JSON list of C-alpha atoms in Angstrom, two decimals:
[
{"chain": "A", "resi": 1, "resn": "UNK", "atom": "CA", "xyz": [13.22, -0.41, -39.92]},
{"chain": "A", "resi": 2, "resn": "UNK", "atom": "CA", "xyz": [13.33, -2.98, -36.82]},
{"chain": "A", "resi": 3, "resn": "UNK", "atom": "CA", "xyz": [10.27, -4.09, -35.75]},
{"chain": "A", "resi": 4, "resn": "UNK", "atom": "CA", "xyz": [11.05, -3.57, -32.28]},
{"chain": "A", "resi": 5, "resn": "UNK", "atom": "CA", "xyz": [13.04, -2.32, -29.66]},
{"chain": "A", "resi": 6, "resn": "UNK", "atom": "CA", "xyz": [13.86, -3.81, -26.06]},
{"chain": "A", "resi": 7, "resn": "UNK", "atom": "CA", "xyz": [12.48, -6.84, -26.42]},
{"chain": "A", "resi": 8, "resn": "UNK", "atom": "CA", "xyz": [8.80, -5.11, -27.69]},
{"chain": "A", "resi": 9, "resn": "UNK", "atom": "CA", "xyz": [6.72, -5.02, -30.72]},
{"chain": "A", "resi": 10, "resn": "UNK", "atom": "CA", "xyz": [6.21, -1.78, -31.73]},
{"chain": "A", "resi": 11, "resn": "UNK", "atom": "CA", "xyz": [2.89, -0.17, -30.91]},
{"chain": "A", "resi": 12, "resn": "UNK", "atom": "CA", "xyz": [-0.08, -0.27, -32.37]},
{"chain": "A", "resi": 13, "resn": "UNK", "atom": "CA", "xyz": [-0.62, -3.58, -31.28]},
{"chain": "A", "resi": 14, "resn": "UNK", "atom": "CA", "xyz": [-4.01, -4.46, -28.90]},
{"chain": "A", "resi": 15, "resn": "UNK", "atom": "CA", "xyz": [-2.80, -6.03, -24.99]},
{"chain": "A", "resi": 16, "resn": "UNK", "atom": "CA", "xyz": [-3.59, -9.53, -24.87]},
{"chain": "A", "resi": 17, "resn": "UNK", "atom": "CA", "xyz": [-4.28, -10.10, -21.27]},
{"chain": "A", "resi": 18, "resn": "UNK", "atom": "CA", "xyz": [-3.57, -13.82, -21.53]},
{"chain": "A", "resi": 19, "resn": "UNK", "atom": "CA", "xyz": [-0.14, -13.83, -23.42]},
{"chain": "A", "resi": 20, "resn": "UNK", "atom": "CA", "xyz": [1.06, -10.82, -20.66]},
{"chain": "A", "resi": 21, "resn": "UNK", "atom": "CA", "xyz": [-0.19, -13.00, -18.18]},
{"chain": "A", "resi": 22, "resn": "UNK", "atom": "CA", "xyz": [1.80, -15.95, -19.16]},
{"chain": "A", "resi": 23, "resn": "UNK", "atom": "CA", "xyz": [4.99, -14.37, -19.93]},
{"chain": "A", "resi": 24, "resn": "UNK", "atom": "CA", "xyz": [7.77, -15.32, -17.44]},
{"chain": "A", "resi": 25, "resn": "UNK", "atom": "CA", "xyz": [9.08, -12.32, -16.74]},
{"chain": "A", "resi": 26, "resn": "UNK", "atom": "CA", "xyz": [5.47, -11.48, -15.37]},
{"chain": "A", "resi": 27, "resn": "UNK", "atom": "CA", "xyz": [5.03, -14.27, -13.58]},
{"chain": "A", "resi": 28, "resn": "UNK", "atom": "CA", "xyz": [8.07, -13.30, -11.25]},
{"chain": "A", "resi": 29, "resn": "UNK", "atom": "CA", "xyz": [6.65, -9.75, -10.83]},
{"chain": "A", "resi": 30, "resn": "UNK", "atom": "CA", "xyz": [3.74, -11.58, -9.50]},
{"chain": "A", "resi": 31, "resn": "UNK", "atom": "CA", "xyz": [5.47, -14.13, -7.29]},
{"chain": "A", "resi": 32, "resn": "UNK", "atom": "CA", "xyz": [7.63, -11.11, -5.68]},
{"chain": "A", "resi": 33, "resn": "UNK", "atom": "CA", "xyz": [4.49, -9.10, -5.23]},
{"chain": "A", "resi": 34, "resn": "UNK", "atom": "CA", "xyz": [2.91, -12.21, -3.25]},
{"chain": "A", "resi": 35, "resn": "UNK", "atom": "CA", "xyz": [6.43, -13.14, -1.26]},
{"chain": "A", "resi": 36, "resn": "UNK", "atom": "CA", "xyz": [6.64, -9.33, -0.80]},
{"chain": "A", "resi": 37, "resn": "UNK", "atom": "CA", "xyz": [3.30, -9.39, 1.09]},
{"chain": "A", "resi": 38, "resn": "UNK", "atom": "CA", "xyz": [4.12, -12.09, 3.51]},
{"chain": "A", "resi": 39, "resn": "UNK", "atom": "CA", "xyz": [7.23, -10.36, 4.48]},
{"chain": "A", "resi": 40, "resn": "UNK", "atom": "CA", "xyz": [5.87, -7.24, 5.52]},
{"chain": "A", "resi": 41, "resn": "UNK", "atom": "CA", "xyz": [2.23, -8.60, 6.73]},
{"chain": "A", "resi": 42, "resn": "UNK", "atom": "CA", "xyz": [3.80, -10.83, 8.88]},
{"chain": "A", "resi": 43, "resn": "UNK", "atom": "CA", "xyz": [6.00, -8.20, 10.45]},
{"chain": "A", "resi": 44, "resn": "UNK", "atom": "CA", "xyz": [3.42, -6.47, 10.61]},
{"chain": "A", "resi": 45, "resn": "UNK", "atom": "CA", "xyz": [1.42, -8.61, 12.58]},
{"chain": "A", "resi": 46, "resn": "UNK", "atom": "CA", "xyz": [3.30, -11.50, 14.29]},
{"chain": "A", "resi": 47, "resn": "UNK", "atom": "CA", "xyz": [6.76, -9.56, 14.19]},
{"chain": "A", "resi": 48, "resn": "UNK", "atom": "CA", "xyz": [6.11, -8.04, 18.05]},
{"chain": "A", "resi": 49, "resn": "UNK", "atom": "CA", "xyz": [5.69, -8.99, 20.77]},
{"chain": "A", "resi": 50, "resn": "UNK", "atom": "CA", "xyz": [4.86, -7.24, 23.79]},
{"chain": "A", "resi": 51, "resn": "UNK", "atom": "CA", "xyz": [7.90, -8.06, 26.88]},
{"chain": "A", "resi": 52, "resn": "UNK", "atom": "CA", "xyz": [6.13, -10.07, 29.98]},
{"chain": "A", "resi": 53, "resn": "UNK", "atom": "CA", "xyz": [7.84, -7.22, 32.30]},
{"chain": "A", "resi": 54, "resn": "UNK", "atom": "CA", "xyz": [6.34, -4.03, 30.28]},
{"chain": "A", "resi": 55, "resn": "UNK", "atom": "CA", "xyz": [4.54, -2.50, 27.68]},
{"chain": "A", "resi": 56, "resn": "UNK", "atom": "CA", "xyz": [6.24, -2.47, 25.26]},
{"chain": "A", "resi": 57, "resn": "UNK", "atom": "CA", "xyz": [6.57, -4.21, 22.18]},
{"chain": "A", "resi": 58, "resn": "UNK", "atom": "CA", "xyz": [9.83, -5.67, 21.00]},
{"chain": "A", "resi": 59, "resn": "UNK", "atom": "CA", "xyz": [10.93, -7.44, 17.56]},
{"chain": "A", "resi": 60, "resn": "UNK", "atom": "CA", "xyz": [10.92, -11.07, 17.71]},
{"chain": "A", "resi": 61, "resn": "UNK", "atom": "CA", "xyz": [14.65, -11.53, 16.13]},
{"chain": "A", "resi": 62, "resn": "UNK", "atom": "CA", "xyz": [16.63, -11.06, 18.93]},
{"chain": "A", "resi": 63, "resn": "UNK", "atom": "CA", "xyz": [14.60, -8.37, 19.93]},
{"chain": "A", "resi": 64, "resn": "UNK", "atom": "CA", "xyz": [15.50, -6.11, 17.33]},
{"chain": "A", "resi": 65, "resn": "UNK", "atom": "CA", "xyz": [13.98, -3.42, 15.93]},
{"chain": "A", "resi": 66, "resn": "UNK", "atom": "CA", "xyz": [16.09, -2.54, 13.25]},
{"chain": "A", "resi": 67, "resn": "UNK", "atom": "CA", "xyz": [15.79, -6.12, 11.91]},
{"chain": "A", "resi": 68, "resn": "UNK", "atom": "CA", "xyz": [11.86, -5.95, 11.93]},
{"chain": "A", "resi": 69, "resn": "UNK", "atom": "CA", "xyz": [11.77, -2.22, 10.15]},
{"chain": "A", "resi": 70, "resn": "UNK", "atom": "CA", "xyz": [14.52, -3.57, 7.77]},
{"chain": "A", "resi": 71, "resn": "UNK", "atom": "CA", "xyz": [12.65, -5.74, 6.69]},
{"chain": "A", "resi": 72, "resn": "UNK", "atom": "CA", "xyz": [9.25, -4.52, 6.77]},
{"chain": "A", "resi": 73, "resn": "UNK", "atom": "CA", "xyz": [11.00, -1.82, 5.03]},
{"chain": "A", "resi": 74, "resn": "UNK", "atom": "CA", "xyz": [12.24, -3.77, 2.05]},
{"chain": "A", "resi": 75, "resn": "UNK", "atom": "CA", "xyz": [8.98, -5.32, 1.69]},
{"chain": "A", "resi": 76, "resn": "UNK", "atom": "CA", "xyz": [6.61, -2.30, 1.42]},
{"chain": "A", "resi": 77, "resn": "UNK", "atom": "CA", "xyz": [8.73, -0.86, -0.72]},
{"chain": "A", "resi": 78, "resn": "UNK", "atom": "CA", "xyz": [9.02, -3.73, -3.06]},
{"chain": "A", "resi": 79, "resn": "UNK", "atom": "CA", "xyz": [5.51, -4.61, -2.91]},
{"chain": "A", "resi": 80, "resn": "UNK", "atom": "CA", "xyz": [4.80, -1.21, -4.51]},
{"chain": "A", "resi": 81, "resn": "UNK", "atom": "CA", "xyz": [7.40, -1.72, -7.24]},
{"chain": "A", "resi": 82, "resn": "UNK", "atom": "CA", "xyz": [5.82, -4.82, -8.45]},
{"chain": "A", "resi": 83, "resn": "UNK", "atom": "CA", "xyz": [2.94, -3.09, -8.83]},
{"chain": "A", "resi": 84, "resn": "UNK", "atom": "CA", "xyz": [4.26, 0.27, -10.38]},
{"chain": "A", "resi": 85, "resn": "UNK", "atom": "CA", "xyz": [6.46, -2.23, -12.62]},
{"chain": "A", "resi": 86, "resn": "UNK", "atom": "CA", "xyz": [4.23, -4.45, -13.92]},
{"chain": "A", "resi": 87, "resn": "UNK", "atom": "CA", "xyz": [1.63, -2.12, -14.90]},
{"chain": "A", "resi": 88, "resn": "UNK", "atom": "CA", "xyz": [4.44, -0.81, -16.90]},
{"chain": "A", "resi": 89, "resn": "UNK", "atom": "CA", "xyz": [5.26, -3.90, -18.20]},
{"chain": "A", "resi": 90, "resn": "UNK", "atom": "CA", "xyz": [1.05, -3.56, -20.12]},
{"chain": "A", "resi": 91, "resn": "UNK", "atom": "CA", "xyz": [2.33, -0.30, -21.68]},
{"chain": "A", "resi": 92, "resn": "UNK", "atom": "CA", "xyz": [5.27, -1.30, -22.85]},
{"chain": "A", "resi": 93, "resn": "UNK", "atom": "CA", "xyz": [4.21, -2.43, -26.24]},
{"chain": "A", "resi": 94, "resn": "UNK", "atom": "CA", "xyz": [2.26, 1.30, -26.92]},
{"chain": "A", "resi": 95, "resn": "UNK", "atom": "CA", "xyz": [5.48, 2.79, -26.35]},
{"chain": "A", "resi": 96, "resn": "UNK", "atom": "CA", "xyz": [6.96, 3.84, -29.63]},
{"chain": "A", "resi": 97, "resn": "UNK", "atom": "CA", "xyz": [9.74, 6.31, -28.45]},
{"chain": "A", "resi": 98, "resn": "UNK", "atom": "CA", "xyz": [12.86, 4.03, -28.08]},
{"chain": "A", "resi": 99, "resn": "UNK", "atom": "CA", "xyz": [14.01, 7.09, -25.47]},
{"chain": "A", "resi": 100, "resn": "UNK", "atom": "CA", "xyz": [11.14, 6.48, -22.81]},
{"chain": "A", "resi": 101, "resn": "UNK", "atom": "CA", "xyz": [11.18, 2.62, -23.57]},
{"chain": "A", "resi": 102, "resn": "UNK", "atom": "CA", "xyz": [15.07, 2.57, -22.79]},
{"chain": "A", "resi": 103, "resn": "UNK", "atom": "CA", "xyz": [14.67, 4.41, -19.71]},
{"chain": "A", "resi": 104, "resn": "UNK", "atom": "CA", "xyz": [11.99, 2.54, -18.26]},
{"chain": "A", "resi": 105, "resn": "UNK", "atom": "CA", "xyz": [13.99, -0.89, -18.92]},
{"chain": "A", "resi": 106, "resn": "UNK", "atom": "CA", "xyz": [17.08, 0.49, -17.76]},
{"chain": "A", "resi": 107, "resn": "UNK", "atom": "CA", "xyz": [15.14, 1.74, -14.46]},
{"chain": "A", "resi": 108, "resn": "UNK", "atom": "CA", "xyz": [14.37, -2.17, -14.27]},
{"chain": "A", "resi": 109, "resn": "UNK", "atom": "CA", "xyz": [17.39, -2.66, -14.48]},
{"chain": "A", "resi": 110, "resn": "UNK", "atom": "CA", "xyz": [19.02, -0.67, -12.19]},
{"chain": "A", "resi": 111, "resn": "UNK", "atom": "CA", "xyz": [16.15, -1.54, -8.92]},
{"chain": "A", "resi": 112, "resn": "UNK", "atom": "CA", "xyz": [15.55, -5.28, -9.47]},
{"chain": "A", "resi": 113, "resn": "UNK", "atom": "CA", "xyz": [19.80, -5.39, -8.98]},
{"chain": "A", "resi": 114, "resn": "UNK", "atom": "CA", "xyz": [19.51, -3.20, -6.22]},
{"chain": "A", "resi": 115, "resn": "UNK", "atom": "CA", "xyz": [16.82, -5.20, -4.98]},
{"chain": "A", "resi": 116, "resn": "UNK", "atom": "CA", "xyz": [18.36, -8.52, -5.17]},
{"chain": "A", "resi": 117, "resn": "UNK", "atom": "CA", "xyz": [20.87, -7.06, -3.12]},
{"chain": "A", "resi": 118, "resn": "UNK", "atom": "CA", "xyz": [18.58, -5.91, -0.75]},
{"chain": "A", "resi": 119, "resn": "UNK", "atom": "CA", "xyz": [17.11, -8.64, -0.09]},
{"chain": "A", "resi": 120, "resn": "UNK", "atom": "CA", "xyz": [19.73, -10.35, 0.24]},
{"chain": "A", "resi": 121, "resn": "UNK", "atom": "CA", "xyz": [21.45, -8.89, 2.60]},
{"chain": "A", "resi": 122, "resn": "UNK", "atom": "CA", "xyz": [17.88, -8.79, 4.46]},
{"chain": "A", "resi": 123, "resn": "UNK", "atom": "CA", "xyz": [17.52, -12.14, 4.25]},
{"chain": "A", "resi": 124, "resn": "UNK", "atom": "CA", "xyz": [21.09, -12.63, 6.09]},
{"chain": "A", "resi": 125, "resn": "UNK", "atom": "CA", "xyz": [20.51, -9.79, 8.76]},
{"chain": "A", "resi": 126, "resn": "UNK", "atom": "CA", "xyz": [17.31, -11.88, 9.64]},
{"chain": "A", "resi": 127, "resn": "UNK", "atom": "CA", "xyz": [18.68, -14.93, 10.09]},
{"chain": "A", "resi": 128, "resn": "UNK", "atom": "CA", "xyz": [21.19, -14.31, 11.61]},
{"chain": "A", "resi": 129, "resn": "UNK", "atom": "CA", "xyz": [19.39, -11.93, 14.08]},
{"chain": "A", "resi": 130, "resn": "UNK", "atom": "CA", "xyz": [16.89, -15.55, 14.70]},
{"chain": "A", "resi": 131, "resn": "UNK", "atom": "CA", "xyz": [19.58, -17.91, 15.16]},
{"chain": "A", "resi": 132, "resn": "UNK", "atom": "CA", "xyz": [21.09, -15.05, 18.02]},
{"chain": "A", "resi": 133, "resn": "UNK", "atom": "CA", "xyz": [17.51, -15.51, 19.70]},
{"chain": "A", "resi": 134, "resn": "UNK", "atom": "CA", "xyz": [17.38, -17.61, 22.78]},
{"chain": "A", "resi": 135, "resn": "UNK", "atom": "CA", "xyz": [14.16, -16.89, 25.10]},
{"chain": "A", "resi": 136, "resn": "UNK", "atom": "CA", "xyz": [11.40, -18.62, 21.98]},
{"chain": "A", "resi": 137, "resn": "UNK", "atom": "CA", "xyz": [8.61, -18.77, 24.63]},
{"chain": "A", "resi": 138, "resn": "UNK", "atom": "CA", "xyz": [5.68, -16.89, 23.99]},
{"chain": "A", "resi": 139, "resn": "UNK", "atom": "CA", "xyz": [7.34, -15.85, 19.74]},
{"chain": "A", "resi": 140, "resn": "UNK", "atom": "CA", "xyz": [5.91, -17.31, 16.84]},
{"chain": "A", "resi": 141, "resn": "UNK", "atom": "CA", "xyz": [8.50, -19.38, 15.28]},
{"chain": "A", "resi": 142, "resn": "UNK", "atom": "CA", "xyz": [6.46, -20.18, 12.57]},
{"chain": "A", "resi": 143, "resn": "UNK", "atom": "CA", "xyz": [5.76, -17.24, 11.21]},
{"chain": "A", "resi": 144, "resn": "UNK", "atom": "CA", "xyz": [10.11, -15.62, 11.55]},
{"chain": "A", "resi": 145, "resn": "UNK", "atom": "CA", "xyz": [10.57, -18.93, 9.88]},
{"chain": "A", "resi": 146, "resn": "UNK", "atom": "CA", "xyz": [8.31, -17.91, 7.44]},
{"chain": "A", "resi": 147, "resn": "UNK", "atom": "CA", "xyz": [9.33, -14.30, 7.22]},
{"chain": "A", "resi": 148, "resn": "UNK", "atom": "CA", "xyz": [13.25, -15.62, 6.34]},
{"chain": "A", "resi": 149, "resn": "UNK", "atom": "CA", "xyz": [12.16, -18.46, 4.15]},
{"chain": "A", "resi": 150, "resn": "UNK", "atom": "CA", "xyz": [10.33, -15.71, 2.01]},
{"chain": "A", "resi": 151, "resn": "UNK", "atom": "CA", "xyz": [12.74, -13.41, 2.33]},
{"chain": "A", "resi": 152, "resn": "UNK", "atom": "CA", "xyz": [15.49, -15.90, 0.72]},
{"chain": "A", "resi": 153, "resn": "UNK", "atom": "CA", "xyz": [12.69, -16.68, -2.19]},
{"chain": "A", "resi": 154, "resn": "UNK", "atom": "CA", "xyz": [12.70, -12.78, -2.85]},
{"chain": "A", "resi": 155, "resn": "UNK", "atom": "CA", "xyz": [16.04, -13.11, -3.67]},
{"chain": "A", "resi": 156, "resn": "UNK", "atom": "CA", "xyz": [15.57, -15.80, -6.39]},
{"chain": "A", "resi": 157, "resn": "UNK", "atom": "CA", "xyz": [12.98, -13.82, -7.61]},
{"chain": "A", "resi": 158, "resn": "UNK", "atom": "CA", "xyz": [15.11, -10.53, -8.36]},
{"chain": "A", "resi": 159, "resn": "UNK", "atom": "CA", "xyz": [17.55, -12.03, -9.29]},
{"chain": "A", "resi": 160, "resn": "UNK", "atom": "CA", "xyz": [16.01, -13.24, -12.68]},
{"chain": "A", "resi": 161, "resn": "UNK", "atom": "CA", "xyz": [13.60, -10.11, -13.52]},
{"chain": "A", "resi": 162, "resn": "UNK", "atom": "CA", "xyz": [17.79, -8.50, -13.10]},
{"chain": "A", "resi": 163, "resn": "UNK", "atom": "CA", "xyz": [18.51, -11.19, -16.09]},
{"chain": "A", "resi": 164, "resn": "UNK", "atom": "CA", "xyz": [15.39, -10.39, -17.85]},
{"chain": "A", "resi": 165, "resn": "UNK", "atom": "CA", "xyz": [15.69, -6.76, -18.21]},
{"chain": "A", "resi": 166, "resn": "UNK", "atom": "CA", "xyz": [19.46, -7.14, -18.75]},
{"chain": "A", "resi": 167, "resn": "UNK", "atom": "CA", "xyz": [18.13, -9.43, -21.94]},
{"chain": "A", "resi": 168, "resn": "UNK", "atom": "CA", "xyz": [15.84, -6.51, -23.14]},
{"chain": "A", "resi": 169, "resn": "UNK", "atom": "CA", "xyz": [18.37, -3.94, -22.40]},
{"chain": "A", "resi": 170, "resn": "UNK", "atom": "CA", "xyz": [21.38, -5.45, -24.45]},
{"chain": "A", "resi": 171, "resn": "UNK", "atom": "CA", "xyz": [17.40, -6.46, -27.08]},
{"chain": "A", "resi": 172, "resn": "UNK", "atom": "CA", "xyz": [17.16, -2.20, -27.07]},
{"chain": "A", "resi": 173, "resn": "UNK", "atom": "CA", "xyz": [21.10, -1.92, -28.01]},
{"chain": "A", "resi": 174, "resn": "UNK", "atom": "CA", "xyz": [21.32, -4.47, -30.53]},
{"chain": "A", "resi": 175, "resn": "UNK", "atom": "CA", "xyz": [18.00, -3.36, -32.30]},
{"chain": "A", "resi": 176, "resn": "UNK", "atom": "CA", "xyz": [19.67, 0.14, -32.17]},
{"chain": "A", "resi": 177, "resn": "UNK", "atom": "CA", "xyz": [23.15, -0.78, -33.22]},
{"chain": "A", "resi": 178, "resn": "UNK", "atom": "CA", "xyz": [21.10, -3.05, -36.70]},
{"chain": "A", "resi": 179, "resn": "UNK", "atom": "CA", "xyz": [19.25, -0.24, -38.37]},
{"chain": "A", "resi": 180, "resn": "UNK", "atom": "CA", "xyz": [16.22, 0.93, -35.58]},
{"chain": "A", "resi": 181, "resn": "UNK", "atom": "CA", "xyz": [14.76, 4.07, -36.45]},
{"chain": "A", "resi": 182, "resn": "UNK", "atom": "CA", "xyz": [12.45, 5.71, -33.47]},
{"chain": "A", "resi": 183, "resn": "UNK", "atom": "CA", "xyz": [9.74, 7.00, -35.79]},
{"chain": "A", "resi": 184, "resn": "UNK", "atom": "CA", "xyz": [9.07, 9.99, -33.12]},
{"chain": "A", "resi": 185, "resn": "UNK", "atom": "CA", "xyz": [12.31, 11.63, -34.78]},
{"chain": "A", "resi": 186, "resn": "UNK", "atom": "CA", "xyz": [12.51, 10.60, -37.42]},
{"chain": "A", "resi": 187, "resn": "UNK", "atom": "CA", "xyz": [12.46, 13.25, -39.72]},
{"chain": "A", "resi": 188, "resn": "UNK", "atom": "CA", "xyz": [13.56, 11.69, -43.02]},
{"chain": "A", "resi": 189, "resn": "UNK", "atom": "CA", "xyz": [11.06, 8.97, -43.78]},
{"chain": "A", "resi": 190, "resn": "UNK", "atom": "CA", "xyz": [8.94, 9.70, -46.78]},
{"chain": "A", "resi": 191, "resn": "UNK", "atom": "CA", "xyz": [4.74, 9.71, -45.95]},
{"chain": "A", "resi": 192, "resn": "UNK", "atom": "CA", "xyz": [2.22, 7.93, -48.19]},
{"chain": "A", "resi": 193, "resn": "UNK", "atom": "CA", "xyz": [0.12, 10.24, -49.81]},
{"chain": "A", "resi": 194, "resn": "UNK", "atom": "CA", "xyz": [-3.75, 10.59, -48.30]},
{"chain": "A", "resi": 195, "resn": "UNK", "atom": "CA", "xyz": [-5.43, 9.44, -52.12]},
{"chain": "A", "resi": 196, "resn": "UNK", "atom": "CA", "xyz": [-3.51, 6.19, -53.39]},
{"chain": "A", "resi": 197, "resn": "UNK", "atom": "CA", "xyz": [-3.88, 7.50, -56.81]},
{"chain": "A", "resi": 198, "resn": "UNK", "atom": "CA", "xyz": [-2.75, 10.17, -56.35]},
{"chain": "A", "resi": 199, "resn": "UNK", "atom": "CA", "xyz": [0.37, 10.87, -58.74]},
{"chain": "A", "resi": 200, "resn": "UNK", "atom": "CA", "xyz": [3.18, 12.86, -57.09]},
{"chain": "A", "resi": 201, "resn": "UNK", "atom": "CA", "xyz": [5.01, 14.46, -59.91]},
{"chain": "A", "resi": 202, "resn": "UNK", "atom": "CA", "xyz": [3.53, 17.67, -61.19]},
{"chain": "A", "resi": 203, "resn": "UNK", "atom": "CA", "xyz": [2.09, 17.07, -64.86]},
{"chain": "A", "resi": 204, "resn": "UNK", "atom": "CA", "xyz": [2.19, 20.08, -67.61]},
{"chain": "A", "resi": 205, "resn": "UNK", "atom": "CA", "xyz": [-1.53, 21.29, -67.83]},
{"chain": "A", "resi": 206, "resn": "UNK", "atom": "CA", "xyz": [-3.22, 19.81, -71.23]},
{"chain": "A", "resi": 207, "resn": "UNK", "atom": "CA", "xyz": [-4.34, 23.64, -72.58]},
{"chain": "A", "resi": 208, "resn": "UNK", "atom": "CA", "xyz": [-1.34, 24.97, -72.33]},
{"chain": "A", "resi": 209, "resn": "UNK", "atom": "CA", "xyz": [-0.59, 27.01, -75.23]},
{"chain": "A", "resi": 210, "resn": "UNK", "atom": "CA", "xyz": [2.38, 27.24, -77.89]},
{"chain": "A", "resi": 211, "resn": "UNK", "atom": "CA", "xyz": [4.85, 30.45, -78.42]},
{"chain": "A", "resi": 212, "resn": "UNK", "atom": "CA", "xyz": [3.57, 30.41, -81.83]},
{"chain": "A", "resi": 213, "resn": "UNK", "atom": "CA", "xyz": [-0.21, 31.19, -81.12]},
{"chain": "A", "resi": 214, "resn": "UNK", "atom": "CA", "xyz": [-1.77, 27.82, -82.37]},
{"chain": "A", "resi": 215, "resn": "UNK", "atom": "CA", "xyz": [-3.69, 27.45, -79.39]},
{"chain": "A", "resi": 216, "resn": "UNK", "atom": "CA", "xyz": [-5.71, 30.78, -79.89]},
{"chain": "A", "resi": 217, "resn": "UNK", "atom": "CA", "xyz": [-9.07, 31.18, -81.22]},
{"chain": "A", "resi": 218, "resn": "UNK", "atom": "CA", "xyz": [-10.68, 30.20, -84.29]},
{"chain": "A", "resi": 219, "resn": "UNK", "atom": "CA", "xyz": [-13.86, 31.09, -85.16]},
{"chain": "A", "resi": 220, "resn": "UNK", "atom": "CA", "xyz": [-16.00, 28.24, -86.49]},
{"chain": "A", "resi": 221, "resn": "UNK", "atom": "CA", "xyz": [-16.37, 27.29, -90.15]},
{"chain": "A", "resi": 222, "resn": "UNK", "atom": "CA", "xyz": [-20.04, 27.77, -91.98]}
]
């Protein structure tokens, strides 16, 4: 049986926070989490301004409310996903079921790939709308540029997370192909006896009698 599946050791080891936080995948998730906060927090705080002739607020990106709404939605969902996947990464080595590991890795792979594409769309949309913004008076230009920049940075981090998830998925497939057996579903493995010195085979009793009656009662001789 292999000692690992899907890029992590089997269940039973103690959680090491210092090693976990230094893993490249964990660092990428933390950066992605931070970038998402910058994007949606900036849009919430400075992404909308009041028109000079009315009380309605308009998006700073060419007054396109859909652009701000899209960036806000992608940022919030990315923030929540990073928190969930960080928790799953910490709990992952404690999972001994290969199927559960497979579902987690596949979920990570699909979500990371999808969010790489969605962040690319977000960057293109916001950059395009910002380039079309003519009247920048009263608009916090630094905030708009920060949203565009961190949307671009998010593309890189989520793309790298997709690569790591794909590698972990391939490791899982290779380990199963080379003989990994799920300990939960393995009913053929032998279990050691609870008593190390116990004999595994039945032995005949030393007090058994023979068919000729030699083992019968013998009166004592005086």
